[in-house]
mmCIF file with all atom_site columns, C-alpha atoms in Angstrom:
data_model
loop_
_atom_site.group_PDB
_atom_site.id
_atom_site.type_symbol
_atom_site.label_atom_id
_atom_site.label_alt_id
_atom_site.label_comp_id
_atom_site.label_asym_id
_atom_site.label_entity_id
_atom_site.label_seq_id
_atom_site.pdbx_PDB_ins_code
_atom_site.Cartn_x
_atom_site.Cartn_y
_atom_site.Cartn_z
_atom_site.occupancy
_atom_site.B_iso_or_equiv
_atom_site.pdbx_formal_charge
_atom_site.auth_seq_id
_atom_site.auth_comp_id
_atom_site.auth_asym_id
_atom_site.auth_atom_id
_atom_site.pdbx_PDB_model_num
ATOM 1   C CA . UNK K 1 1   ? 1.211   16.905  -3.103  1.00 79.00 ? 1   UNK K CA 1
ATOM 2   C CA . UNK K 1 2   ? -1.665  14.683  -2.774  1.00 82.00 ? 2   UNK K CA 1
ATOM 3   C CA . UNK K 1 3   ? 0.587   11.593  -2.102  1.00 86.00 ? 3   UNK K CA 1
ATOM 4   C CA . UNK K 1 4   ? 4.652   11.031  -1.169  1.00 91.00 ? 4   UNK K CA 1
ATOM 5   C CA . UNK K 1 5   ? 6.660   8.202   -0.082  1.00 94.00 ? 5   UNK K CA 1
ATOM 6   C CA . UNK K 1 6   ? 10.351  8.137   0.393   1.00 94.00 ? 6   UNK K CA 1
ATOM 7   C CA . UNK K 1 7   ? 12.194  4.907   -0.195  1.00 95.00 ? 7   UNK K CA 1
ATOM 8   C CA . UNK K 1 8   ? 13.776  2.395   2.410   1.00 95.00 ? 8   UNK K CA 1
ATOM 9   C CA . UNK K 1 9   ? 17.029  3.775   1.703   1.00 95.00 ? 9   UNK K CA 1
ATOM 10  C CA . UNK K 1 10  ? 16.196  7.231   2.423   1.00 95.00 ? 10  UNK K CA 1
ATOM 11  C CA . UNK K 1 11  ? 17.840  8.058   -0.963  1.00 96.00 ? 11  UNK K CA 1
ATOM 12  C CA . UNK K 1 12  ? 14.455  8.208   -2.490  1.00 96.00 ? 12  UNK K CA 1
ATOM 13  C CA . UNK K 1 13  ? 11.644  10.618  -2.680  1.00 96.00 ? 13  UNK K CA 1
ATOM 14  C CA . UNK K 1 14  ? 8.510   10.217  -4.337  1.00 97.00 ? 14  UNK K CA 1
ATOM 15  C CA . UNK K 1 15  ? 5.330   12.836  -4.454  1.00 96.00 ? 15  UNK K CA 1
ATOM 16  C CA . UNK K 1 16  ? 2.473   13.055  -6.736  1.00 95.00 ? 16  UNK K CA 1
ATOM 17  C CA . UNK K 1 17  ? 0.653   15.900  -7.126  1.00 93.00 ? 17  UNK K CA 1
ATOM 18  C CA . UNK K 1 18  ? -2.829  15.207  -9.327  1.00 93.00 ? 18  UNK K CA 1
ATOM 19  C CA . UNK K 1 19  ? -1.465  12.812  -11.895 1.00 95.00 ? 19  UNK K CA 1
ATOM 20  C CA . UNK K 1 20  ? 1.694   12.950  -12.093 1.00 97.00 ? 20  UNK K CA 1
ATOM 21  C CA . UNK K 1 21  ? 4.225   10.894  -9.895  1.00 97.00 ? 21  UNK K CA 1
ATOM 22  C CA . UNK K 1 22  ? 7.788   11.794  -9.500  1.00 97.00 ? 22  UNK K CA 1
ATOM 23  C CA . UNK K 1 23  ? 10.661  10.971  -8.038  1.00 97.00 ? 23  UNK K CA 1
ATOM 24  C CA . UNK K 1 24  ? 13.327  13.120  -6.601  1.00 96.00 ? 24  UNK K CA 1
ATOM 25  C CA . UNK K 1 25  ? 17.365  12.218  -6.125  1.00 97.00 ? 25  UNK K CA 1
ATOM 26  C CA . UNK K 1 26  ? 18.281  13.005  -2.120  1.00 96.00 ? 26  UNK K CA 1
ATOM 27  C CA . UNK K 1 27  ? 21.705  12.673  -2.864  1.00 96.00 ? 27  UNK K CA 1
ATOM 28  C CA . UNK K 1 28  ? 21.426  15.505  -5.293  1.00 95.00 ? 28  UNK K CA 1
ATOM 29  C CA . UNK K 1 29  ? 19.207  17.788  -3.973  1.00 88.00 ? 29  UNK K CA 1
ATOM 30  C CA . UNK K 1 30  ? 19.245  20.540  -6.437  1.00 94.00 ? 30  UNK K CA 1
ATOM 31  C CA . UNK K 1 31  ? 18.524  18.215  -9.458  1.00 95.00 ? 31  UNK K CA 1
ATOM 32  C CA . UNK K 1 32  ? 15.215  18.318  -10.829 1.00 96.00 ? 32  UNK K CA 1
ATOM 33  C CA . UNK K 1 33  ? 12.630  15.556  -10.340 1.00 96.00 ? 33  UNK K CA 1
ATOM 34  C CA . UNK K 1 34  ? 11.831  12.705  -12.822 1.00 97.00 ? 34  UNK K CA 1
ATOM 35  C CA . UNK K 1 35  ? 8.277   12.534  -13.650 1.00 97.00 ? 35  UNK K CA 1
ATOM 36  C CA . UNK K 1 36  ? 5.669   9.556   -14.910 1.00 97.00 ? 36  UNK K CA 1
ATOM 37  C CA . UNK K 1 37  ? 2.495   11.023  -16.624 1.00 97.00 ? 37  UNK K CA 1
ATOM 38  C CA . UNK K 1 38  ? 0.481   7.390   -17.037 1.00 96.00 ? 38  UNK K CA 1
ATOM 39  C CA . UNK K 1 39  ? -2.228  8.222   -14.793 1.00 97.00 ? 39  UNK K CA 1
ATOM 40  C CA . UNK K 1 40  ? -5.520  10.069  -15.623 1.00 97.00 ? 40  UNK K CA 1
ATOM 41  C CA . UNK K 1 41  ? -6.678  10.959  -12.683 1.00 96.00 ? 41  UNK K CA 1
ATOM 42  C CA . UNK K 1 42  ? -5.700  11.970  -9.031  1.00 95.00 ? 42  UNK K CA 1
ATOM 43  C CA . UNK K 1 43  ? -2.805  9.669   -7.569  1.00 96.00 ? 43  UNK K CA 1
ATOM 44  C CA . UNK K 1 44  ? -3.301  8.745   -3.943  1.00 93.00 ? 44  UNK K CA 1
ATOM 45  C CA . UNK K 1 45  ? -1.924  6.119   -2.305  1.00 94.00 ? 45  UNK K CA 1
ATOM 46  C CA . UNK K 1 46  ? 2.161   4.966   -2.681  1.00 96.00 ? 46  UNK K CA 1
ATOM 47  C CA . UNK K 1 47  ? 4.175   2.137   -0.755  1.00 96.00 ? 47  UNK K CA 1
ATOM 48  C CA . UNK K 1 48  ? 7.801   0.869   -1.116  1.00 96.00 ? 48  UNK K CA 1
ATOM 49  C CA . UNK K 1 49  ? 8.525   -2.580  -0.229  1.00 93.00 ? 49  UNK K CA 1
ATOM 50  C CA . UNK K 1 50  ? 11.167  -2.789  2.819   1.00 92.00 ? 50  UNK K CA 1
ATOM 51  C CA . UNK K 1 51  ? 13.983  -3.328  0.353   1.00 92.00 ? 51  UNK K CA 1
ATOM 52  C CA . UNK K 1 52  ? 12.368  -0.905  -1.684  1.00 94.00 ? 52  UNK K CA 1
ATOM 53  C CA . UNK K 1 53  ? 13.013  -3.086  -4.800  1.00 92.00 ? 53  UNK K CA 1
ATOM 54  C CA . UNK K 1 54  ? 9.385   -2.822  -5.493  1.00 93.00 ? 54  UNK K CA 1
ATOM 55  C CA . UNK K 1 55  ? 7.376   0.486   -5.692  1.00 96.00 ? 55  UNK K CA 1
ATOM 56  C CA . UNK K 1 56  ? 3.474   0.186   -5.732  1.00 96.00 ? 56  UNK K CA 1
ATOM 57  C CA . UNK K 1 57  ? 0.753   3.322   -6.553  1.00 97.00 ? 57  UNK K CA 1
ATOM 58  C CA . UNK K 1 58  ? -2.775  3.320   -6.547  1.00 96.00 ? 58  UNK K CA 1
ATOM 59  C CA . UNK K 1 59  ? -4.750  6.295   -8.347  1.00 96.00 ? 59  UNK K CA 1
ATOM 60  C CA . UNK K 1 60  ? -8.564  7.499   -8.216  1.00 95.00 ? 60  UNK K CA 1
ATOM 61  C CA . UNK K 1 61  ? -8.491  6.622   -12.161 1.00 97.00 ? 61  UNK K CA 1
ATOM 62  C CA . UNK K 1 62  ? -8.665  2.986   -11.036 1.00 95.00 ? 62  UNK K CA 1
ATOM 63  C CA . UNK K 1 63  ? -5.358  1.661   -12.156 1.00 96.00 ? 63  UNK K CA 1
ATOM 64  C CA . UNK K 1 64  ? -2.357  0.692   -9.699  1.00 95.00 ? 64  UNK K CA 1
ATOM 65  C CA . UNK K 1 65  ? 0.620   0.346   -11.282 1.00 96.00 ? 65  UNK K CA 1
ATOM 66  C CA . UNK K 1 66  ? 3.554   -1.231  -9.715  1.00 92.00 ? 66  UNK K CA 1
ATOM 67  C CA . UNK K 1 67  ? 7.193   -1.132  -11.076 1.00 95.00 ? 67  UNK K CA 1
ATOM 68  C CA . UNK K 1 68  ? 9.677   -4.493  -9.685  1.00 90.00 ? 68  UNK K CA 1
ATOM 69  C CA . UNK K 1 69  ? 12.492  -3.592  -9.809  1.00 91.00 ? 69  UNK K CA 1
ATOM 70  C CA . UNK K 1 70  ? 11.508  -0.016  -9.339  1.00 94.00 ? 70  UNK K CA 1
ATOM 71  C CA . UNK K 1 71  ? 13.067  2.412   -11.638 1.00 93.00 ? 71  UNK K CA 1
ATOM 72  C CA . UNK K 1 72  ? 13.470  5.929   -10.158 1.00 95.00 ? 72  UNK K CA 1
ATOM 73  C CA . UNK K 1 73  ? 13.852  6.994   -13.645 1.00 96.00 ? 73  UNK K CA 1
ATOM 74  C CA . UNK K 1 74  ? 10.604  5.388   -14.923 1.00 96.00 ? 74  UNK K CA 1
ATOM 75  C CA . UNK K 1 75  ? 12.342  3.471   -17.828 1.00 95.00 ? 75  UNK K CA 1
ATOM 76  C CA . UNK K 1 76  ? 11.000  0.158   -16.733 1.00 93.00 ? 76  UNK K CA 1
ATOM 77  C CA . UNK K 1 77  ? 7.435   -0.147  -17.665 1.00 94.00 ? 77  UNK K CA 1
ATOM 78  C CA . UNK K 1 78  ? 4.852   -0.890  -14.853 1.00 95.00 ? 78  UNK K CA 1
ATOM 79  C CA . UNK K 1 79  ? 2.441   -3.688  -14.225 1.00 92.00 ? 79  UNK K CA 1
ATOM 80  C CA . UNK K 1 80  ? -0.920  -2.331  -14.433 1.00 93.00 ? 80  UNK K CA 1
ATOM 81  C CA . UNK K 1 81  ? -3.644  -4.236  -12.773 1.00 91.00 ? 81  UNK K CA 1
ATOM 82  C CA . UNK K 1 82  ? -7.695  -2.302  -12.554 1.00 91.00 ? 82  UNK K CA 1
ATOM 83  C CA . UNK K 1 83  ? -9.886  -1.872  -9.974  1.00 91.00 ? 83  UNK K CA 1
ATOM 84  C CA . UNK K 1 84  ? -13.407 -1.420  -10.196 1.00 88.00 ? 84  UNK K CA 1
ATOM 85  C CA . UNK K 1 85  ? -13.217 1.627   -8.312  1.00 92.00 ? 85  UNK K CA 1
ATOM 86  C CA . UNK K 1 86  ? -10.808 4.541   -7.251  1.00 94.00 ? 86  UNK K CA 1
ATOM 87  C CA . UNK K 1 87  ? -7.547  3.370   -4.962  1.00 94.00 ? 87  UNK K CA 1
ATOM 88  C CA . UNK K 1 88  ? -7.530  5.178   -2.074  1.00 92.00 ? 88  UNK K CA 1
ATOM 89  C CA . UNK K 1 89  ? -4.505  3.022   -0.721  1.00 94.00 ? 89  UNK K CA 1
ATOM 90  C CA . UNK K 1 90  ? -1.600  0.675   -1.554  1.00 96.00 ? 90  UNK K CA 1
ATOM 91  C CA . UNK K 1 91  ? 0.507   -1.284  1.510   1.00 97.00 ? 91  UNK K CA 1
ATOM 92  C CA . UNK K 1 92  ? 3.211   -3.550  0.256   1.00 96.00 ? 92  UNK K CA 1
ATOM 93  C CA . UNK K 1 93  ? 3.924   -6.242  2.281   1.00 96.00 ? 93  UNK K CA 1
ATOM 94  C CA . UNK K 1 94  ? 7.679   -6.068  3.170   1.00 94.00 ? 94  UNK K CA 1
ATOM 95  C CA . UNK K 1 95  ? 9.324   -8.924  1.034   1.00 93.00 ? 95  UNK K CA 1
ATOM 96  C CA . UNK K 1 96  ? 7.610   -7.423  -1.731  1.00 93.00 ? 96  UNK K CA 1
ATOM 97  C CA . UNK K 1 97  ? 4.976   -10.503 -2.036  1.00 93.00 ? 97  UNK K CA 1
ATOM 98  C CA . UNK K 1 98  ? 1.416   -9.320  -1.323  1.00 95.00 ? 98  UNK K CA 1
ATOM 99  C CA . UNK K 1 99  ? -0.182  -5.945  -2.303  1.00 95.00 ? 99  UNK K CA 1
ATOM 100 C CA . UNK K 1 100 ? -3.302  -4.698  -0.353  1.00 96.00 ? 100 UNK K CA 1
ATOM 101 C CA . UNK K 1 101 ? -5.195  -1.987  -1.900  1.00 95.00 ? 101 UNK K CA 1
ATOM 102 C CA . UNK K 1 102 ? -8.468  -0.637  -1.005  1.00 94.00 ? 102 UNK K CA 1
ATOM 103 C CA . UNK K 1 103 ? -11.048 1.128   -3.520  1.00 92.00 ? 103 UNK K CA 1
ATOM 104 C CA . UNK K 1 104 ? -13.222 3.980   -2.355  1.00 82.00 ? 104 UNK K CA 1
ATOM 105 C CA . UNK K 1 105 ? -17.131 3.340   -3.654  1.00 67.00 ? 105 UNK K CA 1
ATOM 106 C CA . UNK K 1 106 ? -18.096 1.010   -2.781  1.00 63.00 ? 106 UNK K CA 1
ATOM 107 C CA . UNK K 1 107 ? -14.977 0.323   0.010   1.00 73.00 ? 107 UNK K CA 1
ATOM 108 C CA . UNK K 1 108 ? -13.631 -2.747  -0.165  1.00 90.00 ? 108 UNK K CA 1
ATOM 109 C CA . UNK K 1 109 ? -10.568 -4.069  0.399   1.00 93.00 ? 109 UNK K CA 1
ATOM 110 C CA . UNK K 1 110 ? -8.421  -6.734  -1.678  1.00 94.00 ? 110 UNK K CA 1
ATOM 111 C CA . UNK K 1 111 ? -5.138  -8.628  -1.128  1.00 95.00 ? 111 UNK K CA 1
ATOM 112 C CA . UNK K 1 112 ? -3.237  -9.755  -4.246  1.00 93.00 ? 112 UNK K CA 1
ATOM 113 C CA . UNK K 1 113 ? -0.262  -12.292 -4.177  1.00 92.00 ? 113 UNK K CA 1
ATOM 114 C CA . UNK K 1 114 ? 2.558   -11.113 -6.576  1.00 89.00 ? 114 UNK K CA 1
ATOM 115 C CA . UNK K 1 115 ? 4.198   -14.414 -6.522  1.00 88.00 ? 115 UNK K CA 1
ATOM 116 C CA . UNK K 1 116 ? 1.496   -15.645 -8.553  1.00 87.00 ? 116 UNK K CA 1
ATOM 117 C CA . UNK K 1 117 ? 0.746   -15.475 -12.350 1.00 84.00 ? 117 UNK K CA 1
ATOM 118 C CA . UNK K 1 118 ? -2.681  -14.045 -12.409 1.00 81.00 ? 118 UNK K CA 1
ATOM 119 C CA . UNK K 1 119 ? -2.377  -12.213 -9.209  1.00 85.00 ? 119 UNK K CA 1
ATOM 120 C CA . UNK K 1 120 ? -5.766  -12.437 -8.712  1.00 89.00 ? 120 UNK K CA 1
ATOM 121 C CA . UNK K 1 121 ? -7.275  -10.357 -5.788  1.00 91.00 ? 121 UNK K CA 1
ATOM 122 C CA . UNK K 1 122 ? -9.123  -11.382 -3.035  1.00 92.00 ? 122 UNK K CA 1
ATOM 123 C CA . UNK K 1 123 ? -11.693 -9.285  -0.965  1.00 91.00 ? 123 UNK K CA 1
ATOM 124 C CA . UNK K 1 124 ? -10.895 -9.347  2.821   1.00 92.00 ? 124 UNK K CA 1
ATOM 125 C CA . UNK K 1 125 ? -13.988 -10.043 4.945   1.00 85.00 ? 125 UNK K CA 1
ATOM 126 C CA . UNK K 1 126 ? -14.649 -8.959  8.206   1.00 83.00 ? 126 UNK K CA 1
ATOM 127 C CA . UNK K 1 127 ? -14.002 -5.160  7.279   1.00 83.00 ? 127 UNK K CA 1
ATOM 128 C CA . UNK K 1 128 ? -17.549 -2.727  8.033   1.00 78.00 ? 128 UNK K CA 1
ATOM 129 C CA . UNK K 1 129 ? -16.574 0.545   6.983   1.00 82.00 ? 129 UNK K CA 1
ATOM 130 C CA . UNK K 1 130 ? -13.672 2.325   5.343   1.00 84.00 ? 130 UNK K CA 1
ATOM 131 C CA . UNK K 1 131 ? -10.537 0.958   5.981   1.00 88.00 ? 131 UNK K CA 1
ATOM 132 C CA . UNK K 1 132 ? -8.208  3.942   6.658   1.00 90.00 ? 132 UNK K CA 1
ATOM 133 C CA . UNK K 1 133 ? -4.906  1.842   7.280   1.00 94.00 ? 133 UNK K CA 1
ATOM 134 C CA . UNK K 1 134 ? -3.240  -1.125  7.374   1.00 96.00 ? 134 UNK K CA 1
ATOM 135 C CA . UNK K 1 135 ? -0.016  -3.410  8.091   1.00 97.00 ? 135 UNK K CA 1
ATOM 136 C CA . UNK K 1 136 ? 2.203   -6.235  7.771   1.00 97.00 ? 136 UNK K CA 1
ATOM 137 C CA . UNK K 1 137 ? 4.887   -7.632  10.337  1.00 97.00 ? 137 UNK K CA 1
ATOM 138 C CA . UNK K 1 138 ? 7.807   -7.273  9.759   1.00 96.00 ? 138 UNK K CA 1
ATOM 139 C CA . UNK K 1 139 ? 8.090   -11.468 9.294   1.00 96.00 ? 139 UNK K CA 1
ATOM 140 C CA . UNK K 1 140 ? 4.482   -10.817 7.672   1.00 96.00 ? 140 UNK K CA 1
ATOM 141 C CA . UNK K 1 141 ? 3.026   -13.457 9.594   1.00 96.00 ? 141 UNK K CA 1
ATOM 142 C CA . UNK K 1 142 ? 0.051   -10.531 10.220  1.00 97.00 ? 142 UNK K CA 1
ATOM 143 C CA . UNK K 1 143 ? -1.781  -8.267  7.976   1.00 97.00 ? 143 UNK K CA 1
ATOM 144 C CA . UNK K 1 144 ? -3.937  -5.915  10.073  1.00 96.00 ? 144 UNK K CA 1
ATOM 145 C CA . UNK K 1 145 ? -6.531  -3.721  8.716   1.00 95.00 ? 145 UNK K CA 1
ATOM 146 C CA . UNK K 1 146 ? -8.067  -0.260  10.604  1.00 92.00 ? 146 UNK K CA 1
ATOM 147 C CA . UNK K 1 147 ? -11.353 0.632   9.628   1.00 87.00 ? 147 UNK K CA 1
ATOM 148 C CA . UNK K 1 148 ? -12.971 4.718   10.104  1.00 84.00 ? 148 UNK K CA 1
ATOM 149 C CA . UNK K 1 149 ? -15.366 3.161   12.911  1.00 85.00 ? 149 UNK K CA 1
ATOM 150 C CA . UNK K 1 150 ? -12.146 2.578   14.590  1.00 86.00 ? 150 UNK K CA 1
ATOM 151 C CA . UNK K 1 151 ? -12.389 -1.376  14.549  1.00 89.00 ? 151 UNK K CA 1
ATOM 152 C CA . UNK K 1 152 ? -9.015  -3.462  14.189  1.00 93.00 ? 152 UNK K CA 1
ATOM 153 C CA . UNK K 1 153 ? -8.964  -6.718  12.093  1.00 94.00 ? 153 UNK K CA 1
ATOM 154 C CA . UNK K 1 154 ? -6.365  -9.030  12.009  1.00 96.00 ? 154 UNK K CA 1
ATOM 155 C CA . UNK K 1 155 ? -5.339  -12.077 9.602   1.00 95.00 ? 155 UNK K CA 1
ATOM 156 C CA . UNK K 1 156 ? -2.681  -14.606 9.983   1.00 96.00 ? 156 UNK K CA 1
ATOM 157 C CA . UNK K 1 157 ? -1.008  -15.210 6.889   1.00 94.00 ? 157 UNK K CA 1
ATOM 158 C CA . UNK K 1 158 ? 0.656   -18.801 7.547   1.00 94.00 ? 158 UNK K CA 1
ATOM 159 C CA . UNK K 1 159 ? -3.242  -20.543 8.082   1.00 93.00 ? 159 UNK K CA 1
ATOM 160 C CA . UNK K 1 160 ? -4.060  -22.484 5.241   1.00 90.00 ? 160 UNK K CA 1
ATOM 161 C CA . UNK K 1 161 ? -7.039  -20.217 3.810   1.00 90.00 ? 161 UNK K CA 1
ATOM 162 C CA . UNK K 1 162 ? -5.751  -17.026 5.953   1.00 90.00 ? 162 UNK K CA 1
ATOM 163 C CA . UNK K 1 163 ? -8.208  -14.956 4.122   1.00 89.00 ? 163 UNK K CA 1
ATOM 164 C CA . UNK K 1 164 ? -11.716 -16.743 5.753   1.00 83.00 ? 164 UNK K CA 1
ATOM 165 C CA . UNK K 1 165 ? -10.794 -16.185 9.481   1.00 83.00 ? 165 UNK K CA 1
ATOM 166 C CA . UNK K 1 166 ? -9.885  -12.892 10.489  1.00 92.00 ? 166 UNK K CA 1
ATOM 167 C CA . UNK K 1 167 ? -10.548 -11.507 14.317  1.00 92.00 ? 167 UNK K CA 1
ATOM 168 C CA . UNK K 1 168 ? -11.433 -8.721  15.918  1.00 92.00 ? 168 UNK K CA 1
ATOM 169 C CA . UNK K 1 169 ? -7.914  -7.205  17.695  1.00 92.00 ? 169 UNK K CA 1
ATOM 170 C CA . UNK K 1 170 ? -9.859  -4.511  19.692  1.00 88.00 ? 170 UNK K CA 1
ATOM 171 C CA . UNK K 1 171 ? -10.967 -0.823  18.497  1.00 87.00 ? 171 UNK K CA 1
ATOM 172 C CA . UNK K 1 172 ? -9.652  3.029   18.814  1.00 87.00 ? 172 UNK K CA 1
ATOM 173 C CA . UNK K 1 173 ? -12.402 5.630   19.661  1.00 83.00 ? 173 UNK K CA 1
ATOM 174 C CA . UNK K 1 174 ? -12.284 7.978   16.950  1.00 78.00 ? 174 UNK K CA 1
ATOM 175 C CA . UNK K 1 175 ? -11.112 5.219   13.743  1.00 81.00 ? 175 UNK K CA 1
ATOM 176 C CA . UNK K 1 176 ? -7.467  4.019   13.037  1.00 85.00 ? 176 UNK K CA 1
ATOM 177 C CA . UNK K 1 177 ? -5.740  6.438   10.637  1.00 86.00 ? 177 UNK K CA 1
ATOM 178 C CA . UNK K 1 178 ? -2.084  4.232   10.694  1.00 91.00 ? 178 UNK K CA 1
ATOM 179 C CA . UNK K 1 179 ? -1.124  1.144   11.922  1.00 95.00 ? 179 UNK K CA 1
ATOM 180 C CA . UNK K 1 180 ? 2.899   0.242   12.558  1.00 95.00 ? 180 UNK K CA 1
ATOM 181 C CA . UNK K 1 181 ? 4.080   -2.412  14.140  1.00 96.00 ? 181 UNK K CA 1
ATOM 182 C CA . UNK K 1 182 ? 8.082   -2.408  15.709  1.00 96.00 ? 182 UNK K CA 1
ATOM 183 C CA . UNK K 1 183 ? 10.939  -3.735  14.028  1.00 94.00 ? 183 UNK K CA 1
ATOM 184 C CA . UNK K 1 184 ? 10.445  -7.018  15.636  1.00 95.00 ? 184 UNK K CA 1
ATOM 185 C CA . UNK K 1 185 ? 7.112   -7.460  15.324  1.00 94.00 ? 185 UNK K CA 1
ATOM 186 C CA . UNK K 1 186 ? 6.146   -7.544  19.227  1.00 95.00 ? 186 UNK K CA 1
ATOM 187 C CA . UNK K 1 187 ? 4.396   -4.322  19.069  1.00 96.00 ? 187 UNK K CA 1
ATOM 188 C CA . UNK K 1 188 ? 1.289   -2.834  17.619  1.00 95.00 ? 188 UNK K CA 1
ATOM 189 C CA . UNK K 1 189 ? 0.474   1.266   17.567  1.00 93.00 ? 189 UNK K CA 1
ATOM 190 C CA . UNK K 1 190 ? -2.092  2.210   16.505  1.00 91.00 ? 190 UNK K CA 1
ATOM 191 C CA . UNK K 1 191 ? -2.789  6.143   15.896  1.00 88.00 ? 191 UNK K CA 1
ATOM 192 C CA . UNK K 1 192 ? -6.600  7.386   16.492  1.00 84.00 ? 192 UNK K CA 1
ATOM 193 C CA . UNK K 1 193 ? -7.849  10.233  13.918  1.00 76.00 ? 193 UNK K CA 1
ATOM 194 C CA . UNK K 1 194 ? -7.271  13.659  15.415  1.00 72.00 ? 194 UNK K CA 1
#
């Protein structure tokens, strides 16, 4: 698989592997899986929303499609926005209303906001080299952002232009390869690259 996420719900499971994404039935484990071939290139990045009503996927063919409601069945057709480059990842925030992706060459990373008609995205400043991971709260009041030089930037979503002042949190030795925060918010981890 070069990409799998499983749902909220735990009920369920989906892997890529190249193009293809799928999605596999937990309850009925011996069922075969239910694959979506509308990607040309290698899939590798997926993220549920917490109520997992909304299912987003970035893919090196510089698409990321995103399905709300999802549809483990693929019936519903997906909203397609491009990227001038390959995704190399996808965090949904977890009421489902912004979508942070980050392309590979050059990397940069954008934040779109689903509530609004164009969804336009908008380049975070402040990041200096790959971003590896990154992370809402759980009351997404934060969006932080871990670059490969190991360098942790944070934004506050409720300022006025949250986008223009972001600060330094601190920085992990060897880069920040995942970020989670605890259920209630009070807590960052932050896991250095083995």
């Amino acid at each position: 698989f070069t990409s799998f996420r499983d749902s909220p719900d735990r009920r369920w499971l989906i892997t890529s592997h190249e193009e293809v994404l799928q999605s596999w039935d937990l309850t009925q484990p011996h069922s075969a899986p239910v694959s979506y071939y509308g990607f040309t290139n290698s899939i590798l990045s997926a993220d549920f929303s917490s109520s997992g009503e909304f299912l987003a996927v970035g893919s090196w063919d510089e698409t990321l499609h995103f399905w709300e409601p999802f549809d483990p069945s693929w019936s519903v057709t997906p909203i397609i926005l491009e990227a001038e480059d390959g995704i190399t990842l996808v965090v949904v925030s977890p009421s489902g209303r912004w979508l942070l992706y980050n392309v590979g060459d050059p990397d940069k990373t954008f934040i779109s906001d689903l509530r609004t008609q164009d969804r336009t995205p908008i380049q975070l400043a402040g990041i200096t080299s790959d971003t590896n991971s990154a992370a809402f709260s759980p009351n997404e009041r934060w969006l932080v952002v871990g670059s490969s030089h190991g360098d942790i930037i944070v934004w506050d979503l409720t300022l006025q232009k949250p986008f223009s002042q972001p600060f330094h949190l601190g920085s992990v030795r060897l880069g920040a390869d995942e970020l989670i925060f605890s259920s209630n918010g009070q807590f960052l981890i932050a896991k250095e690259r083995d």
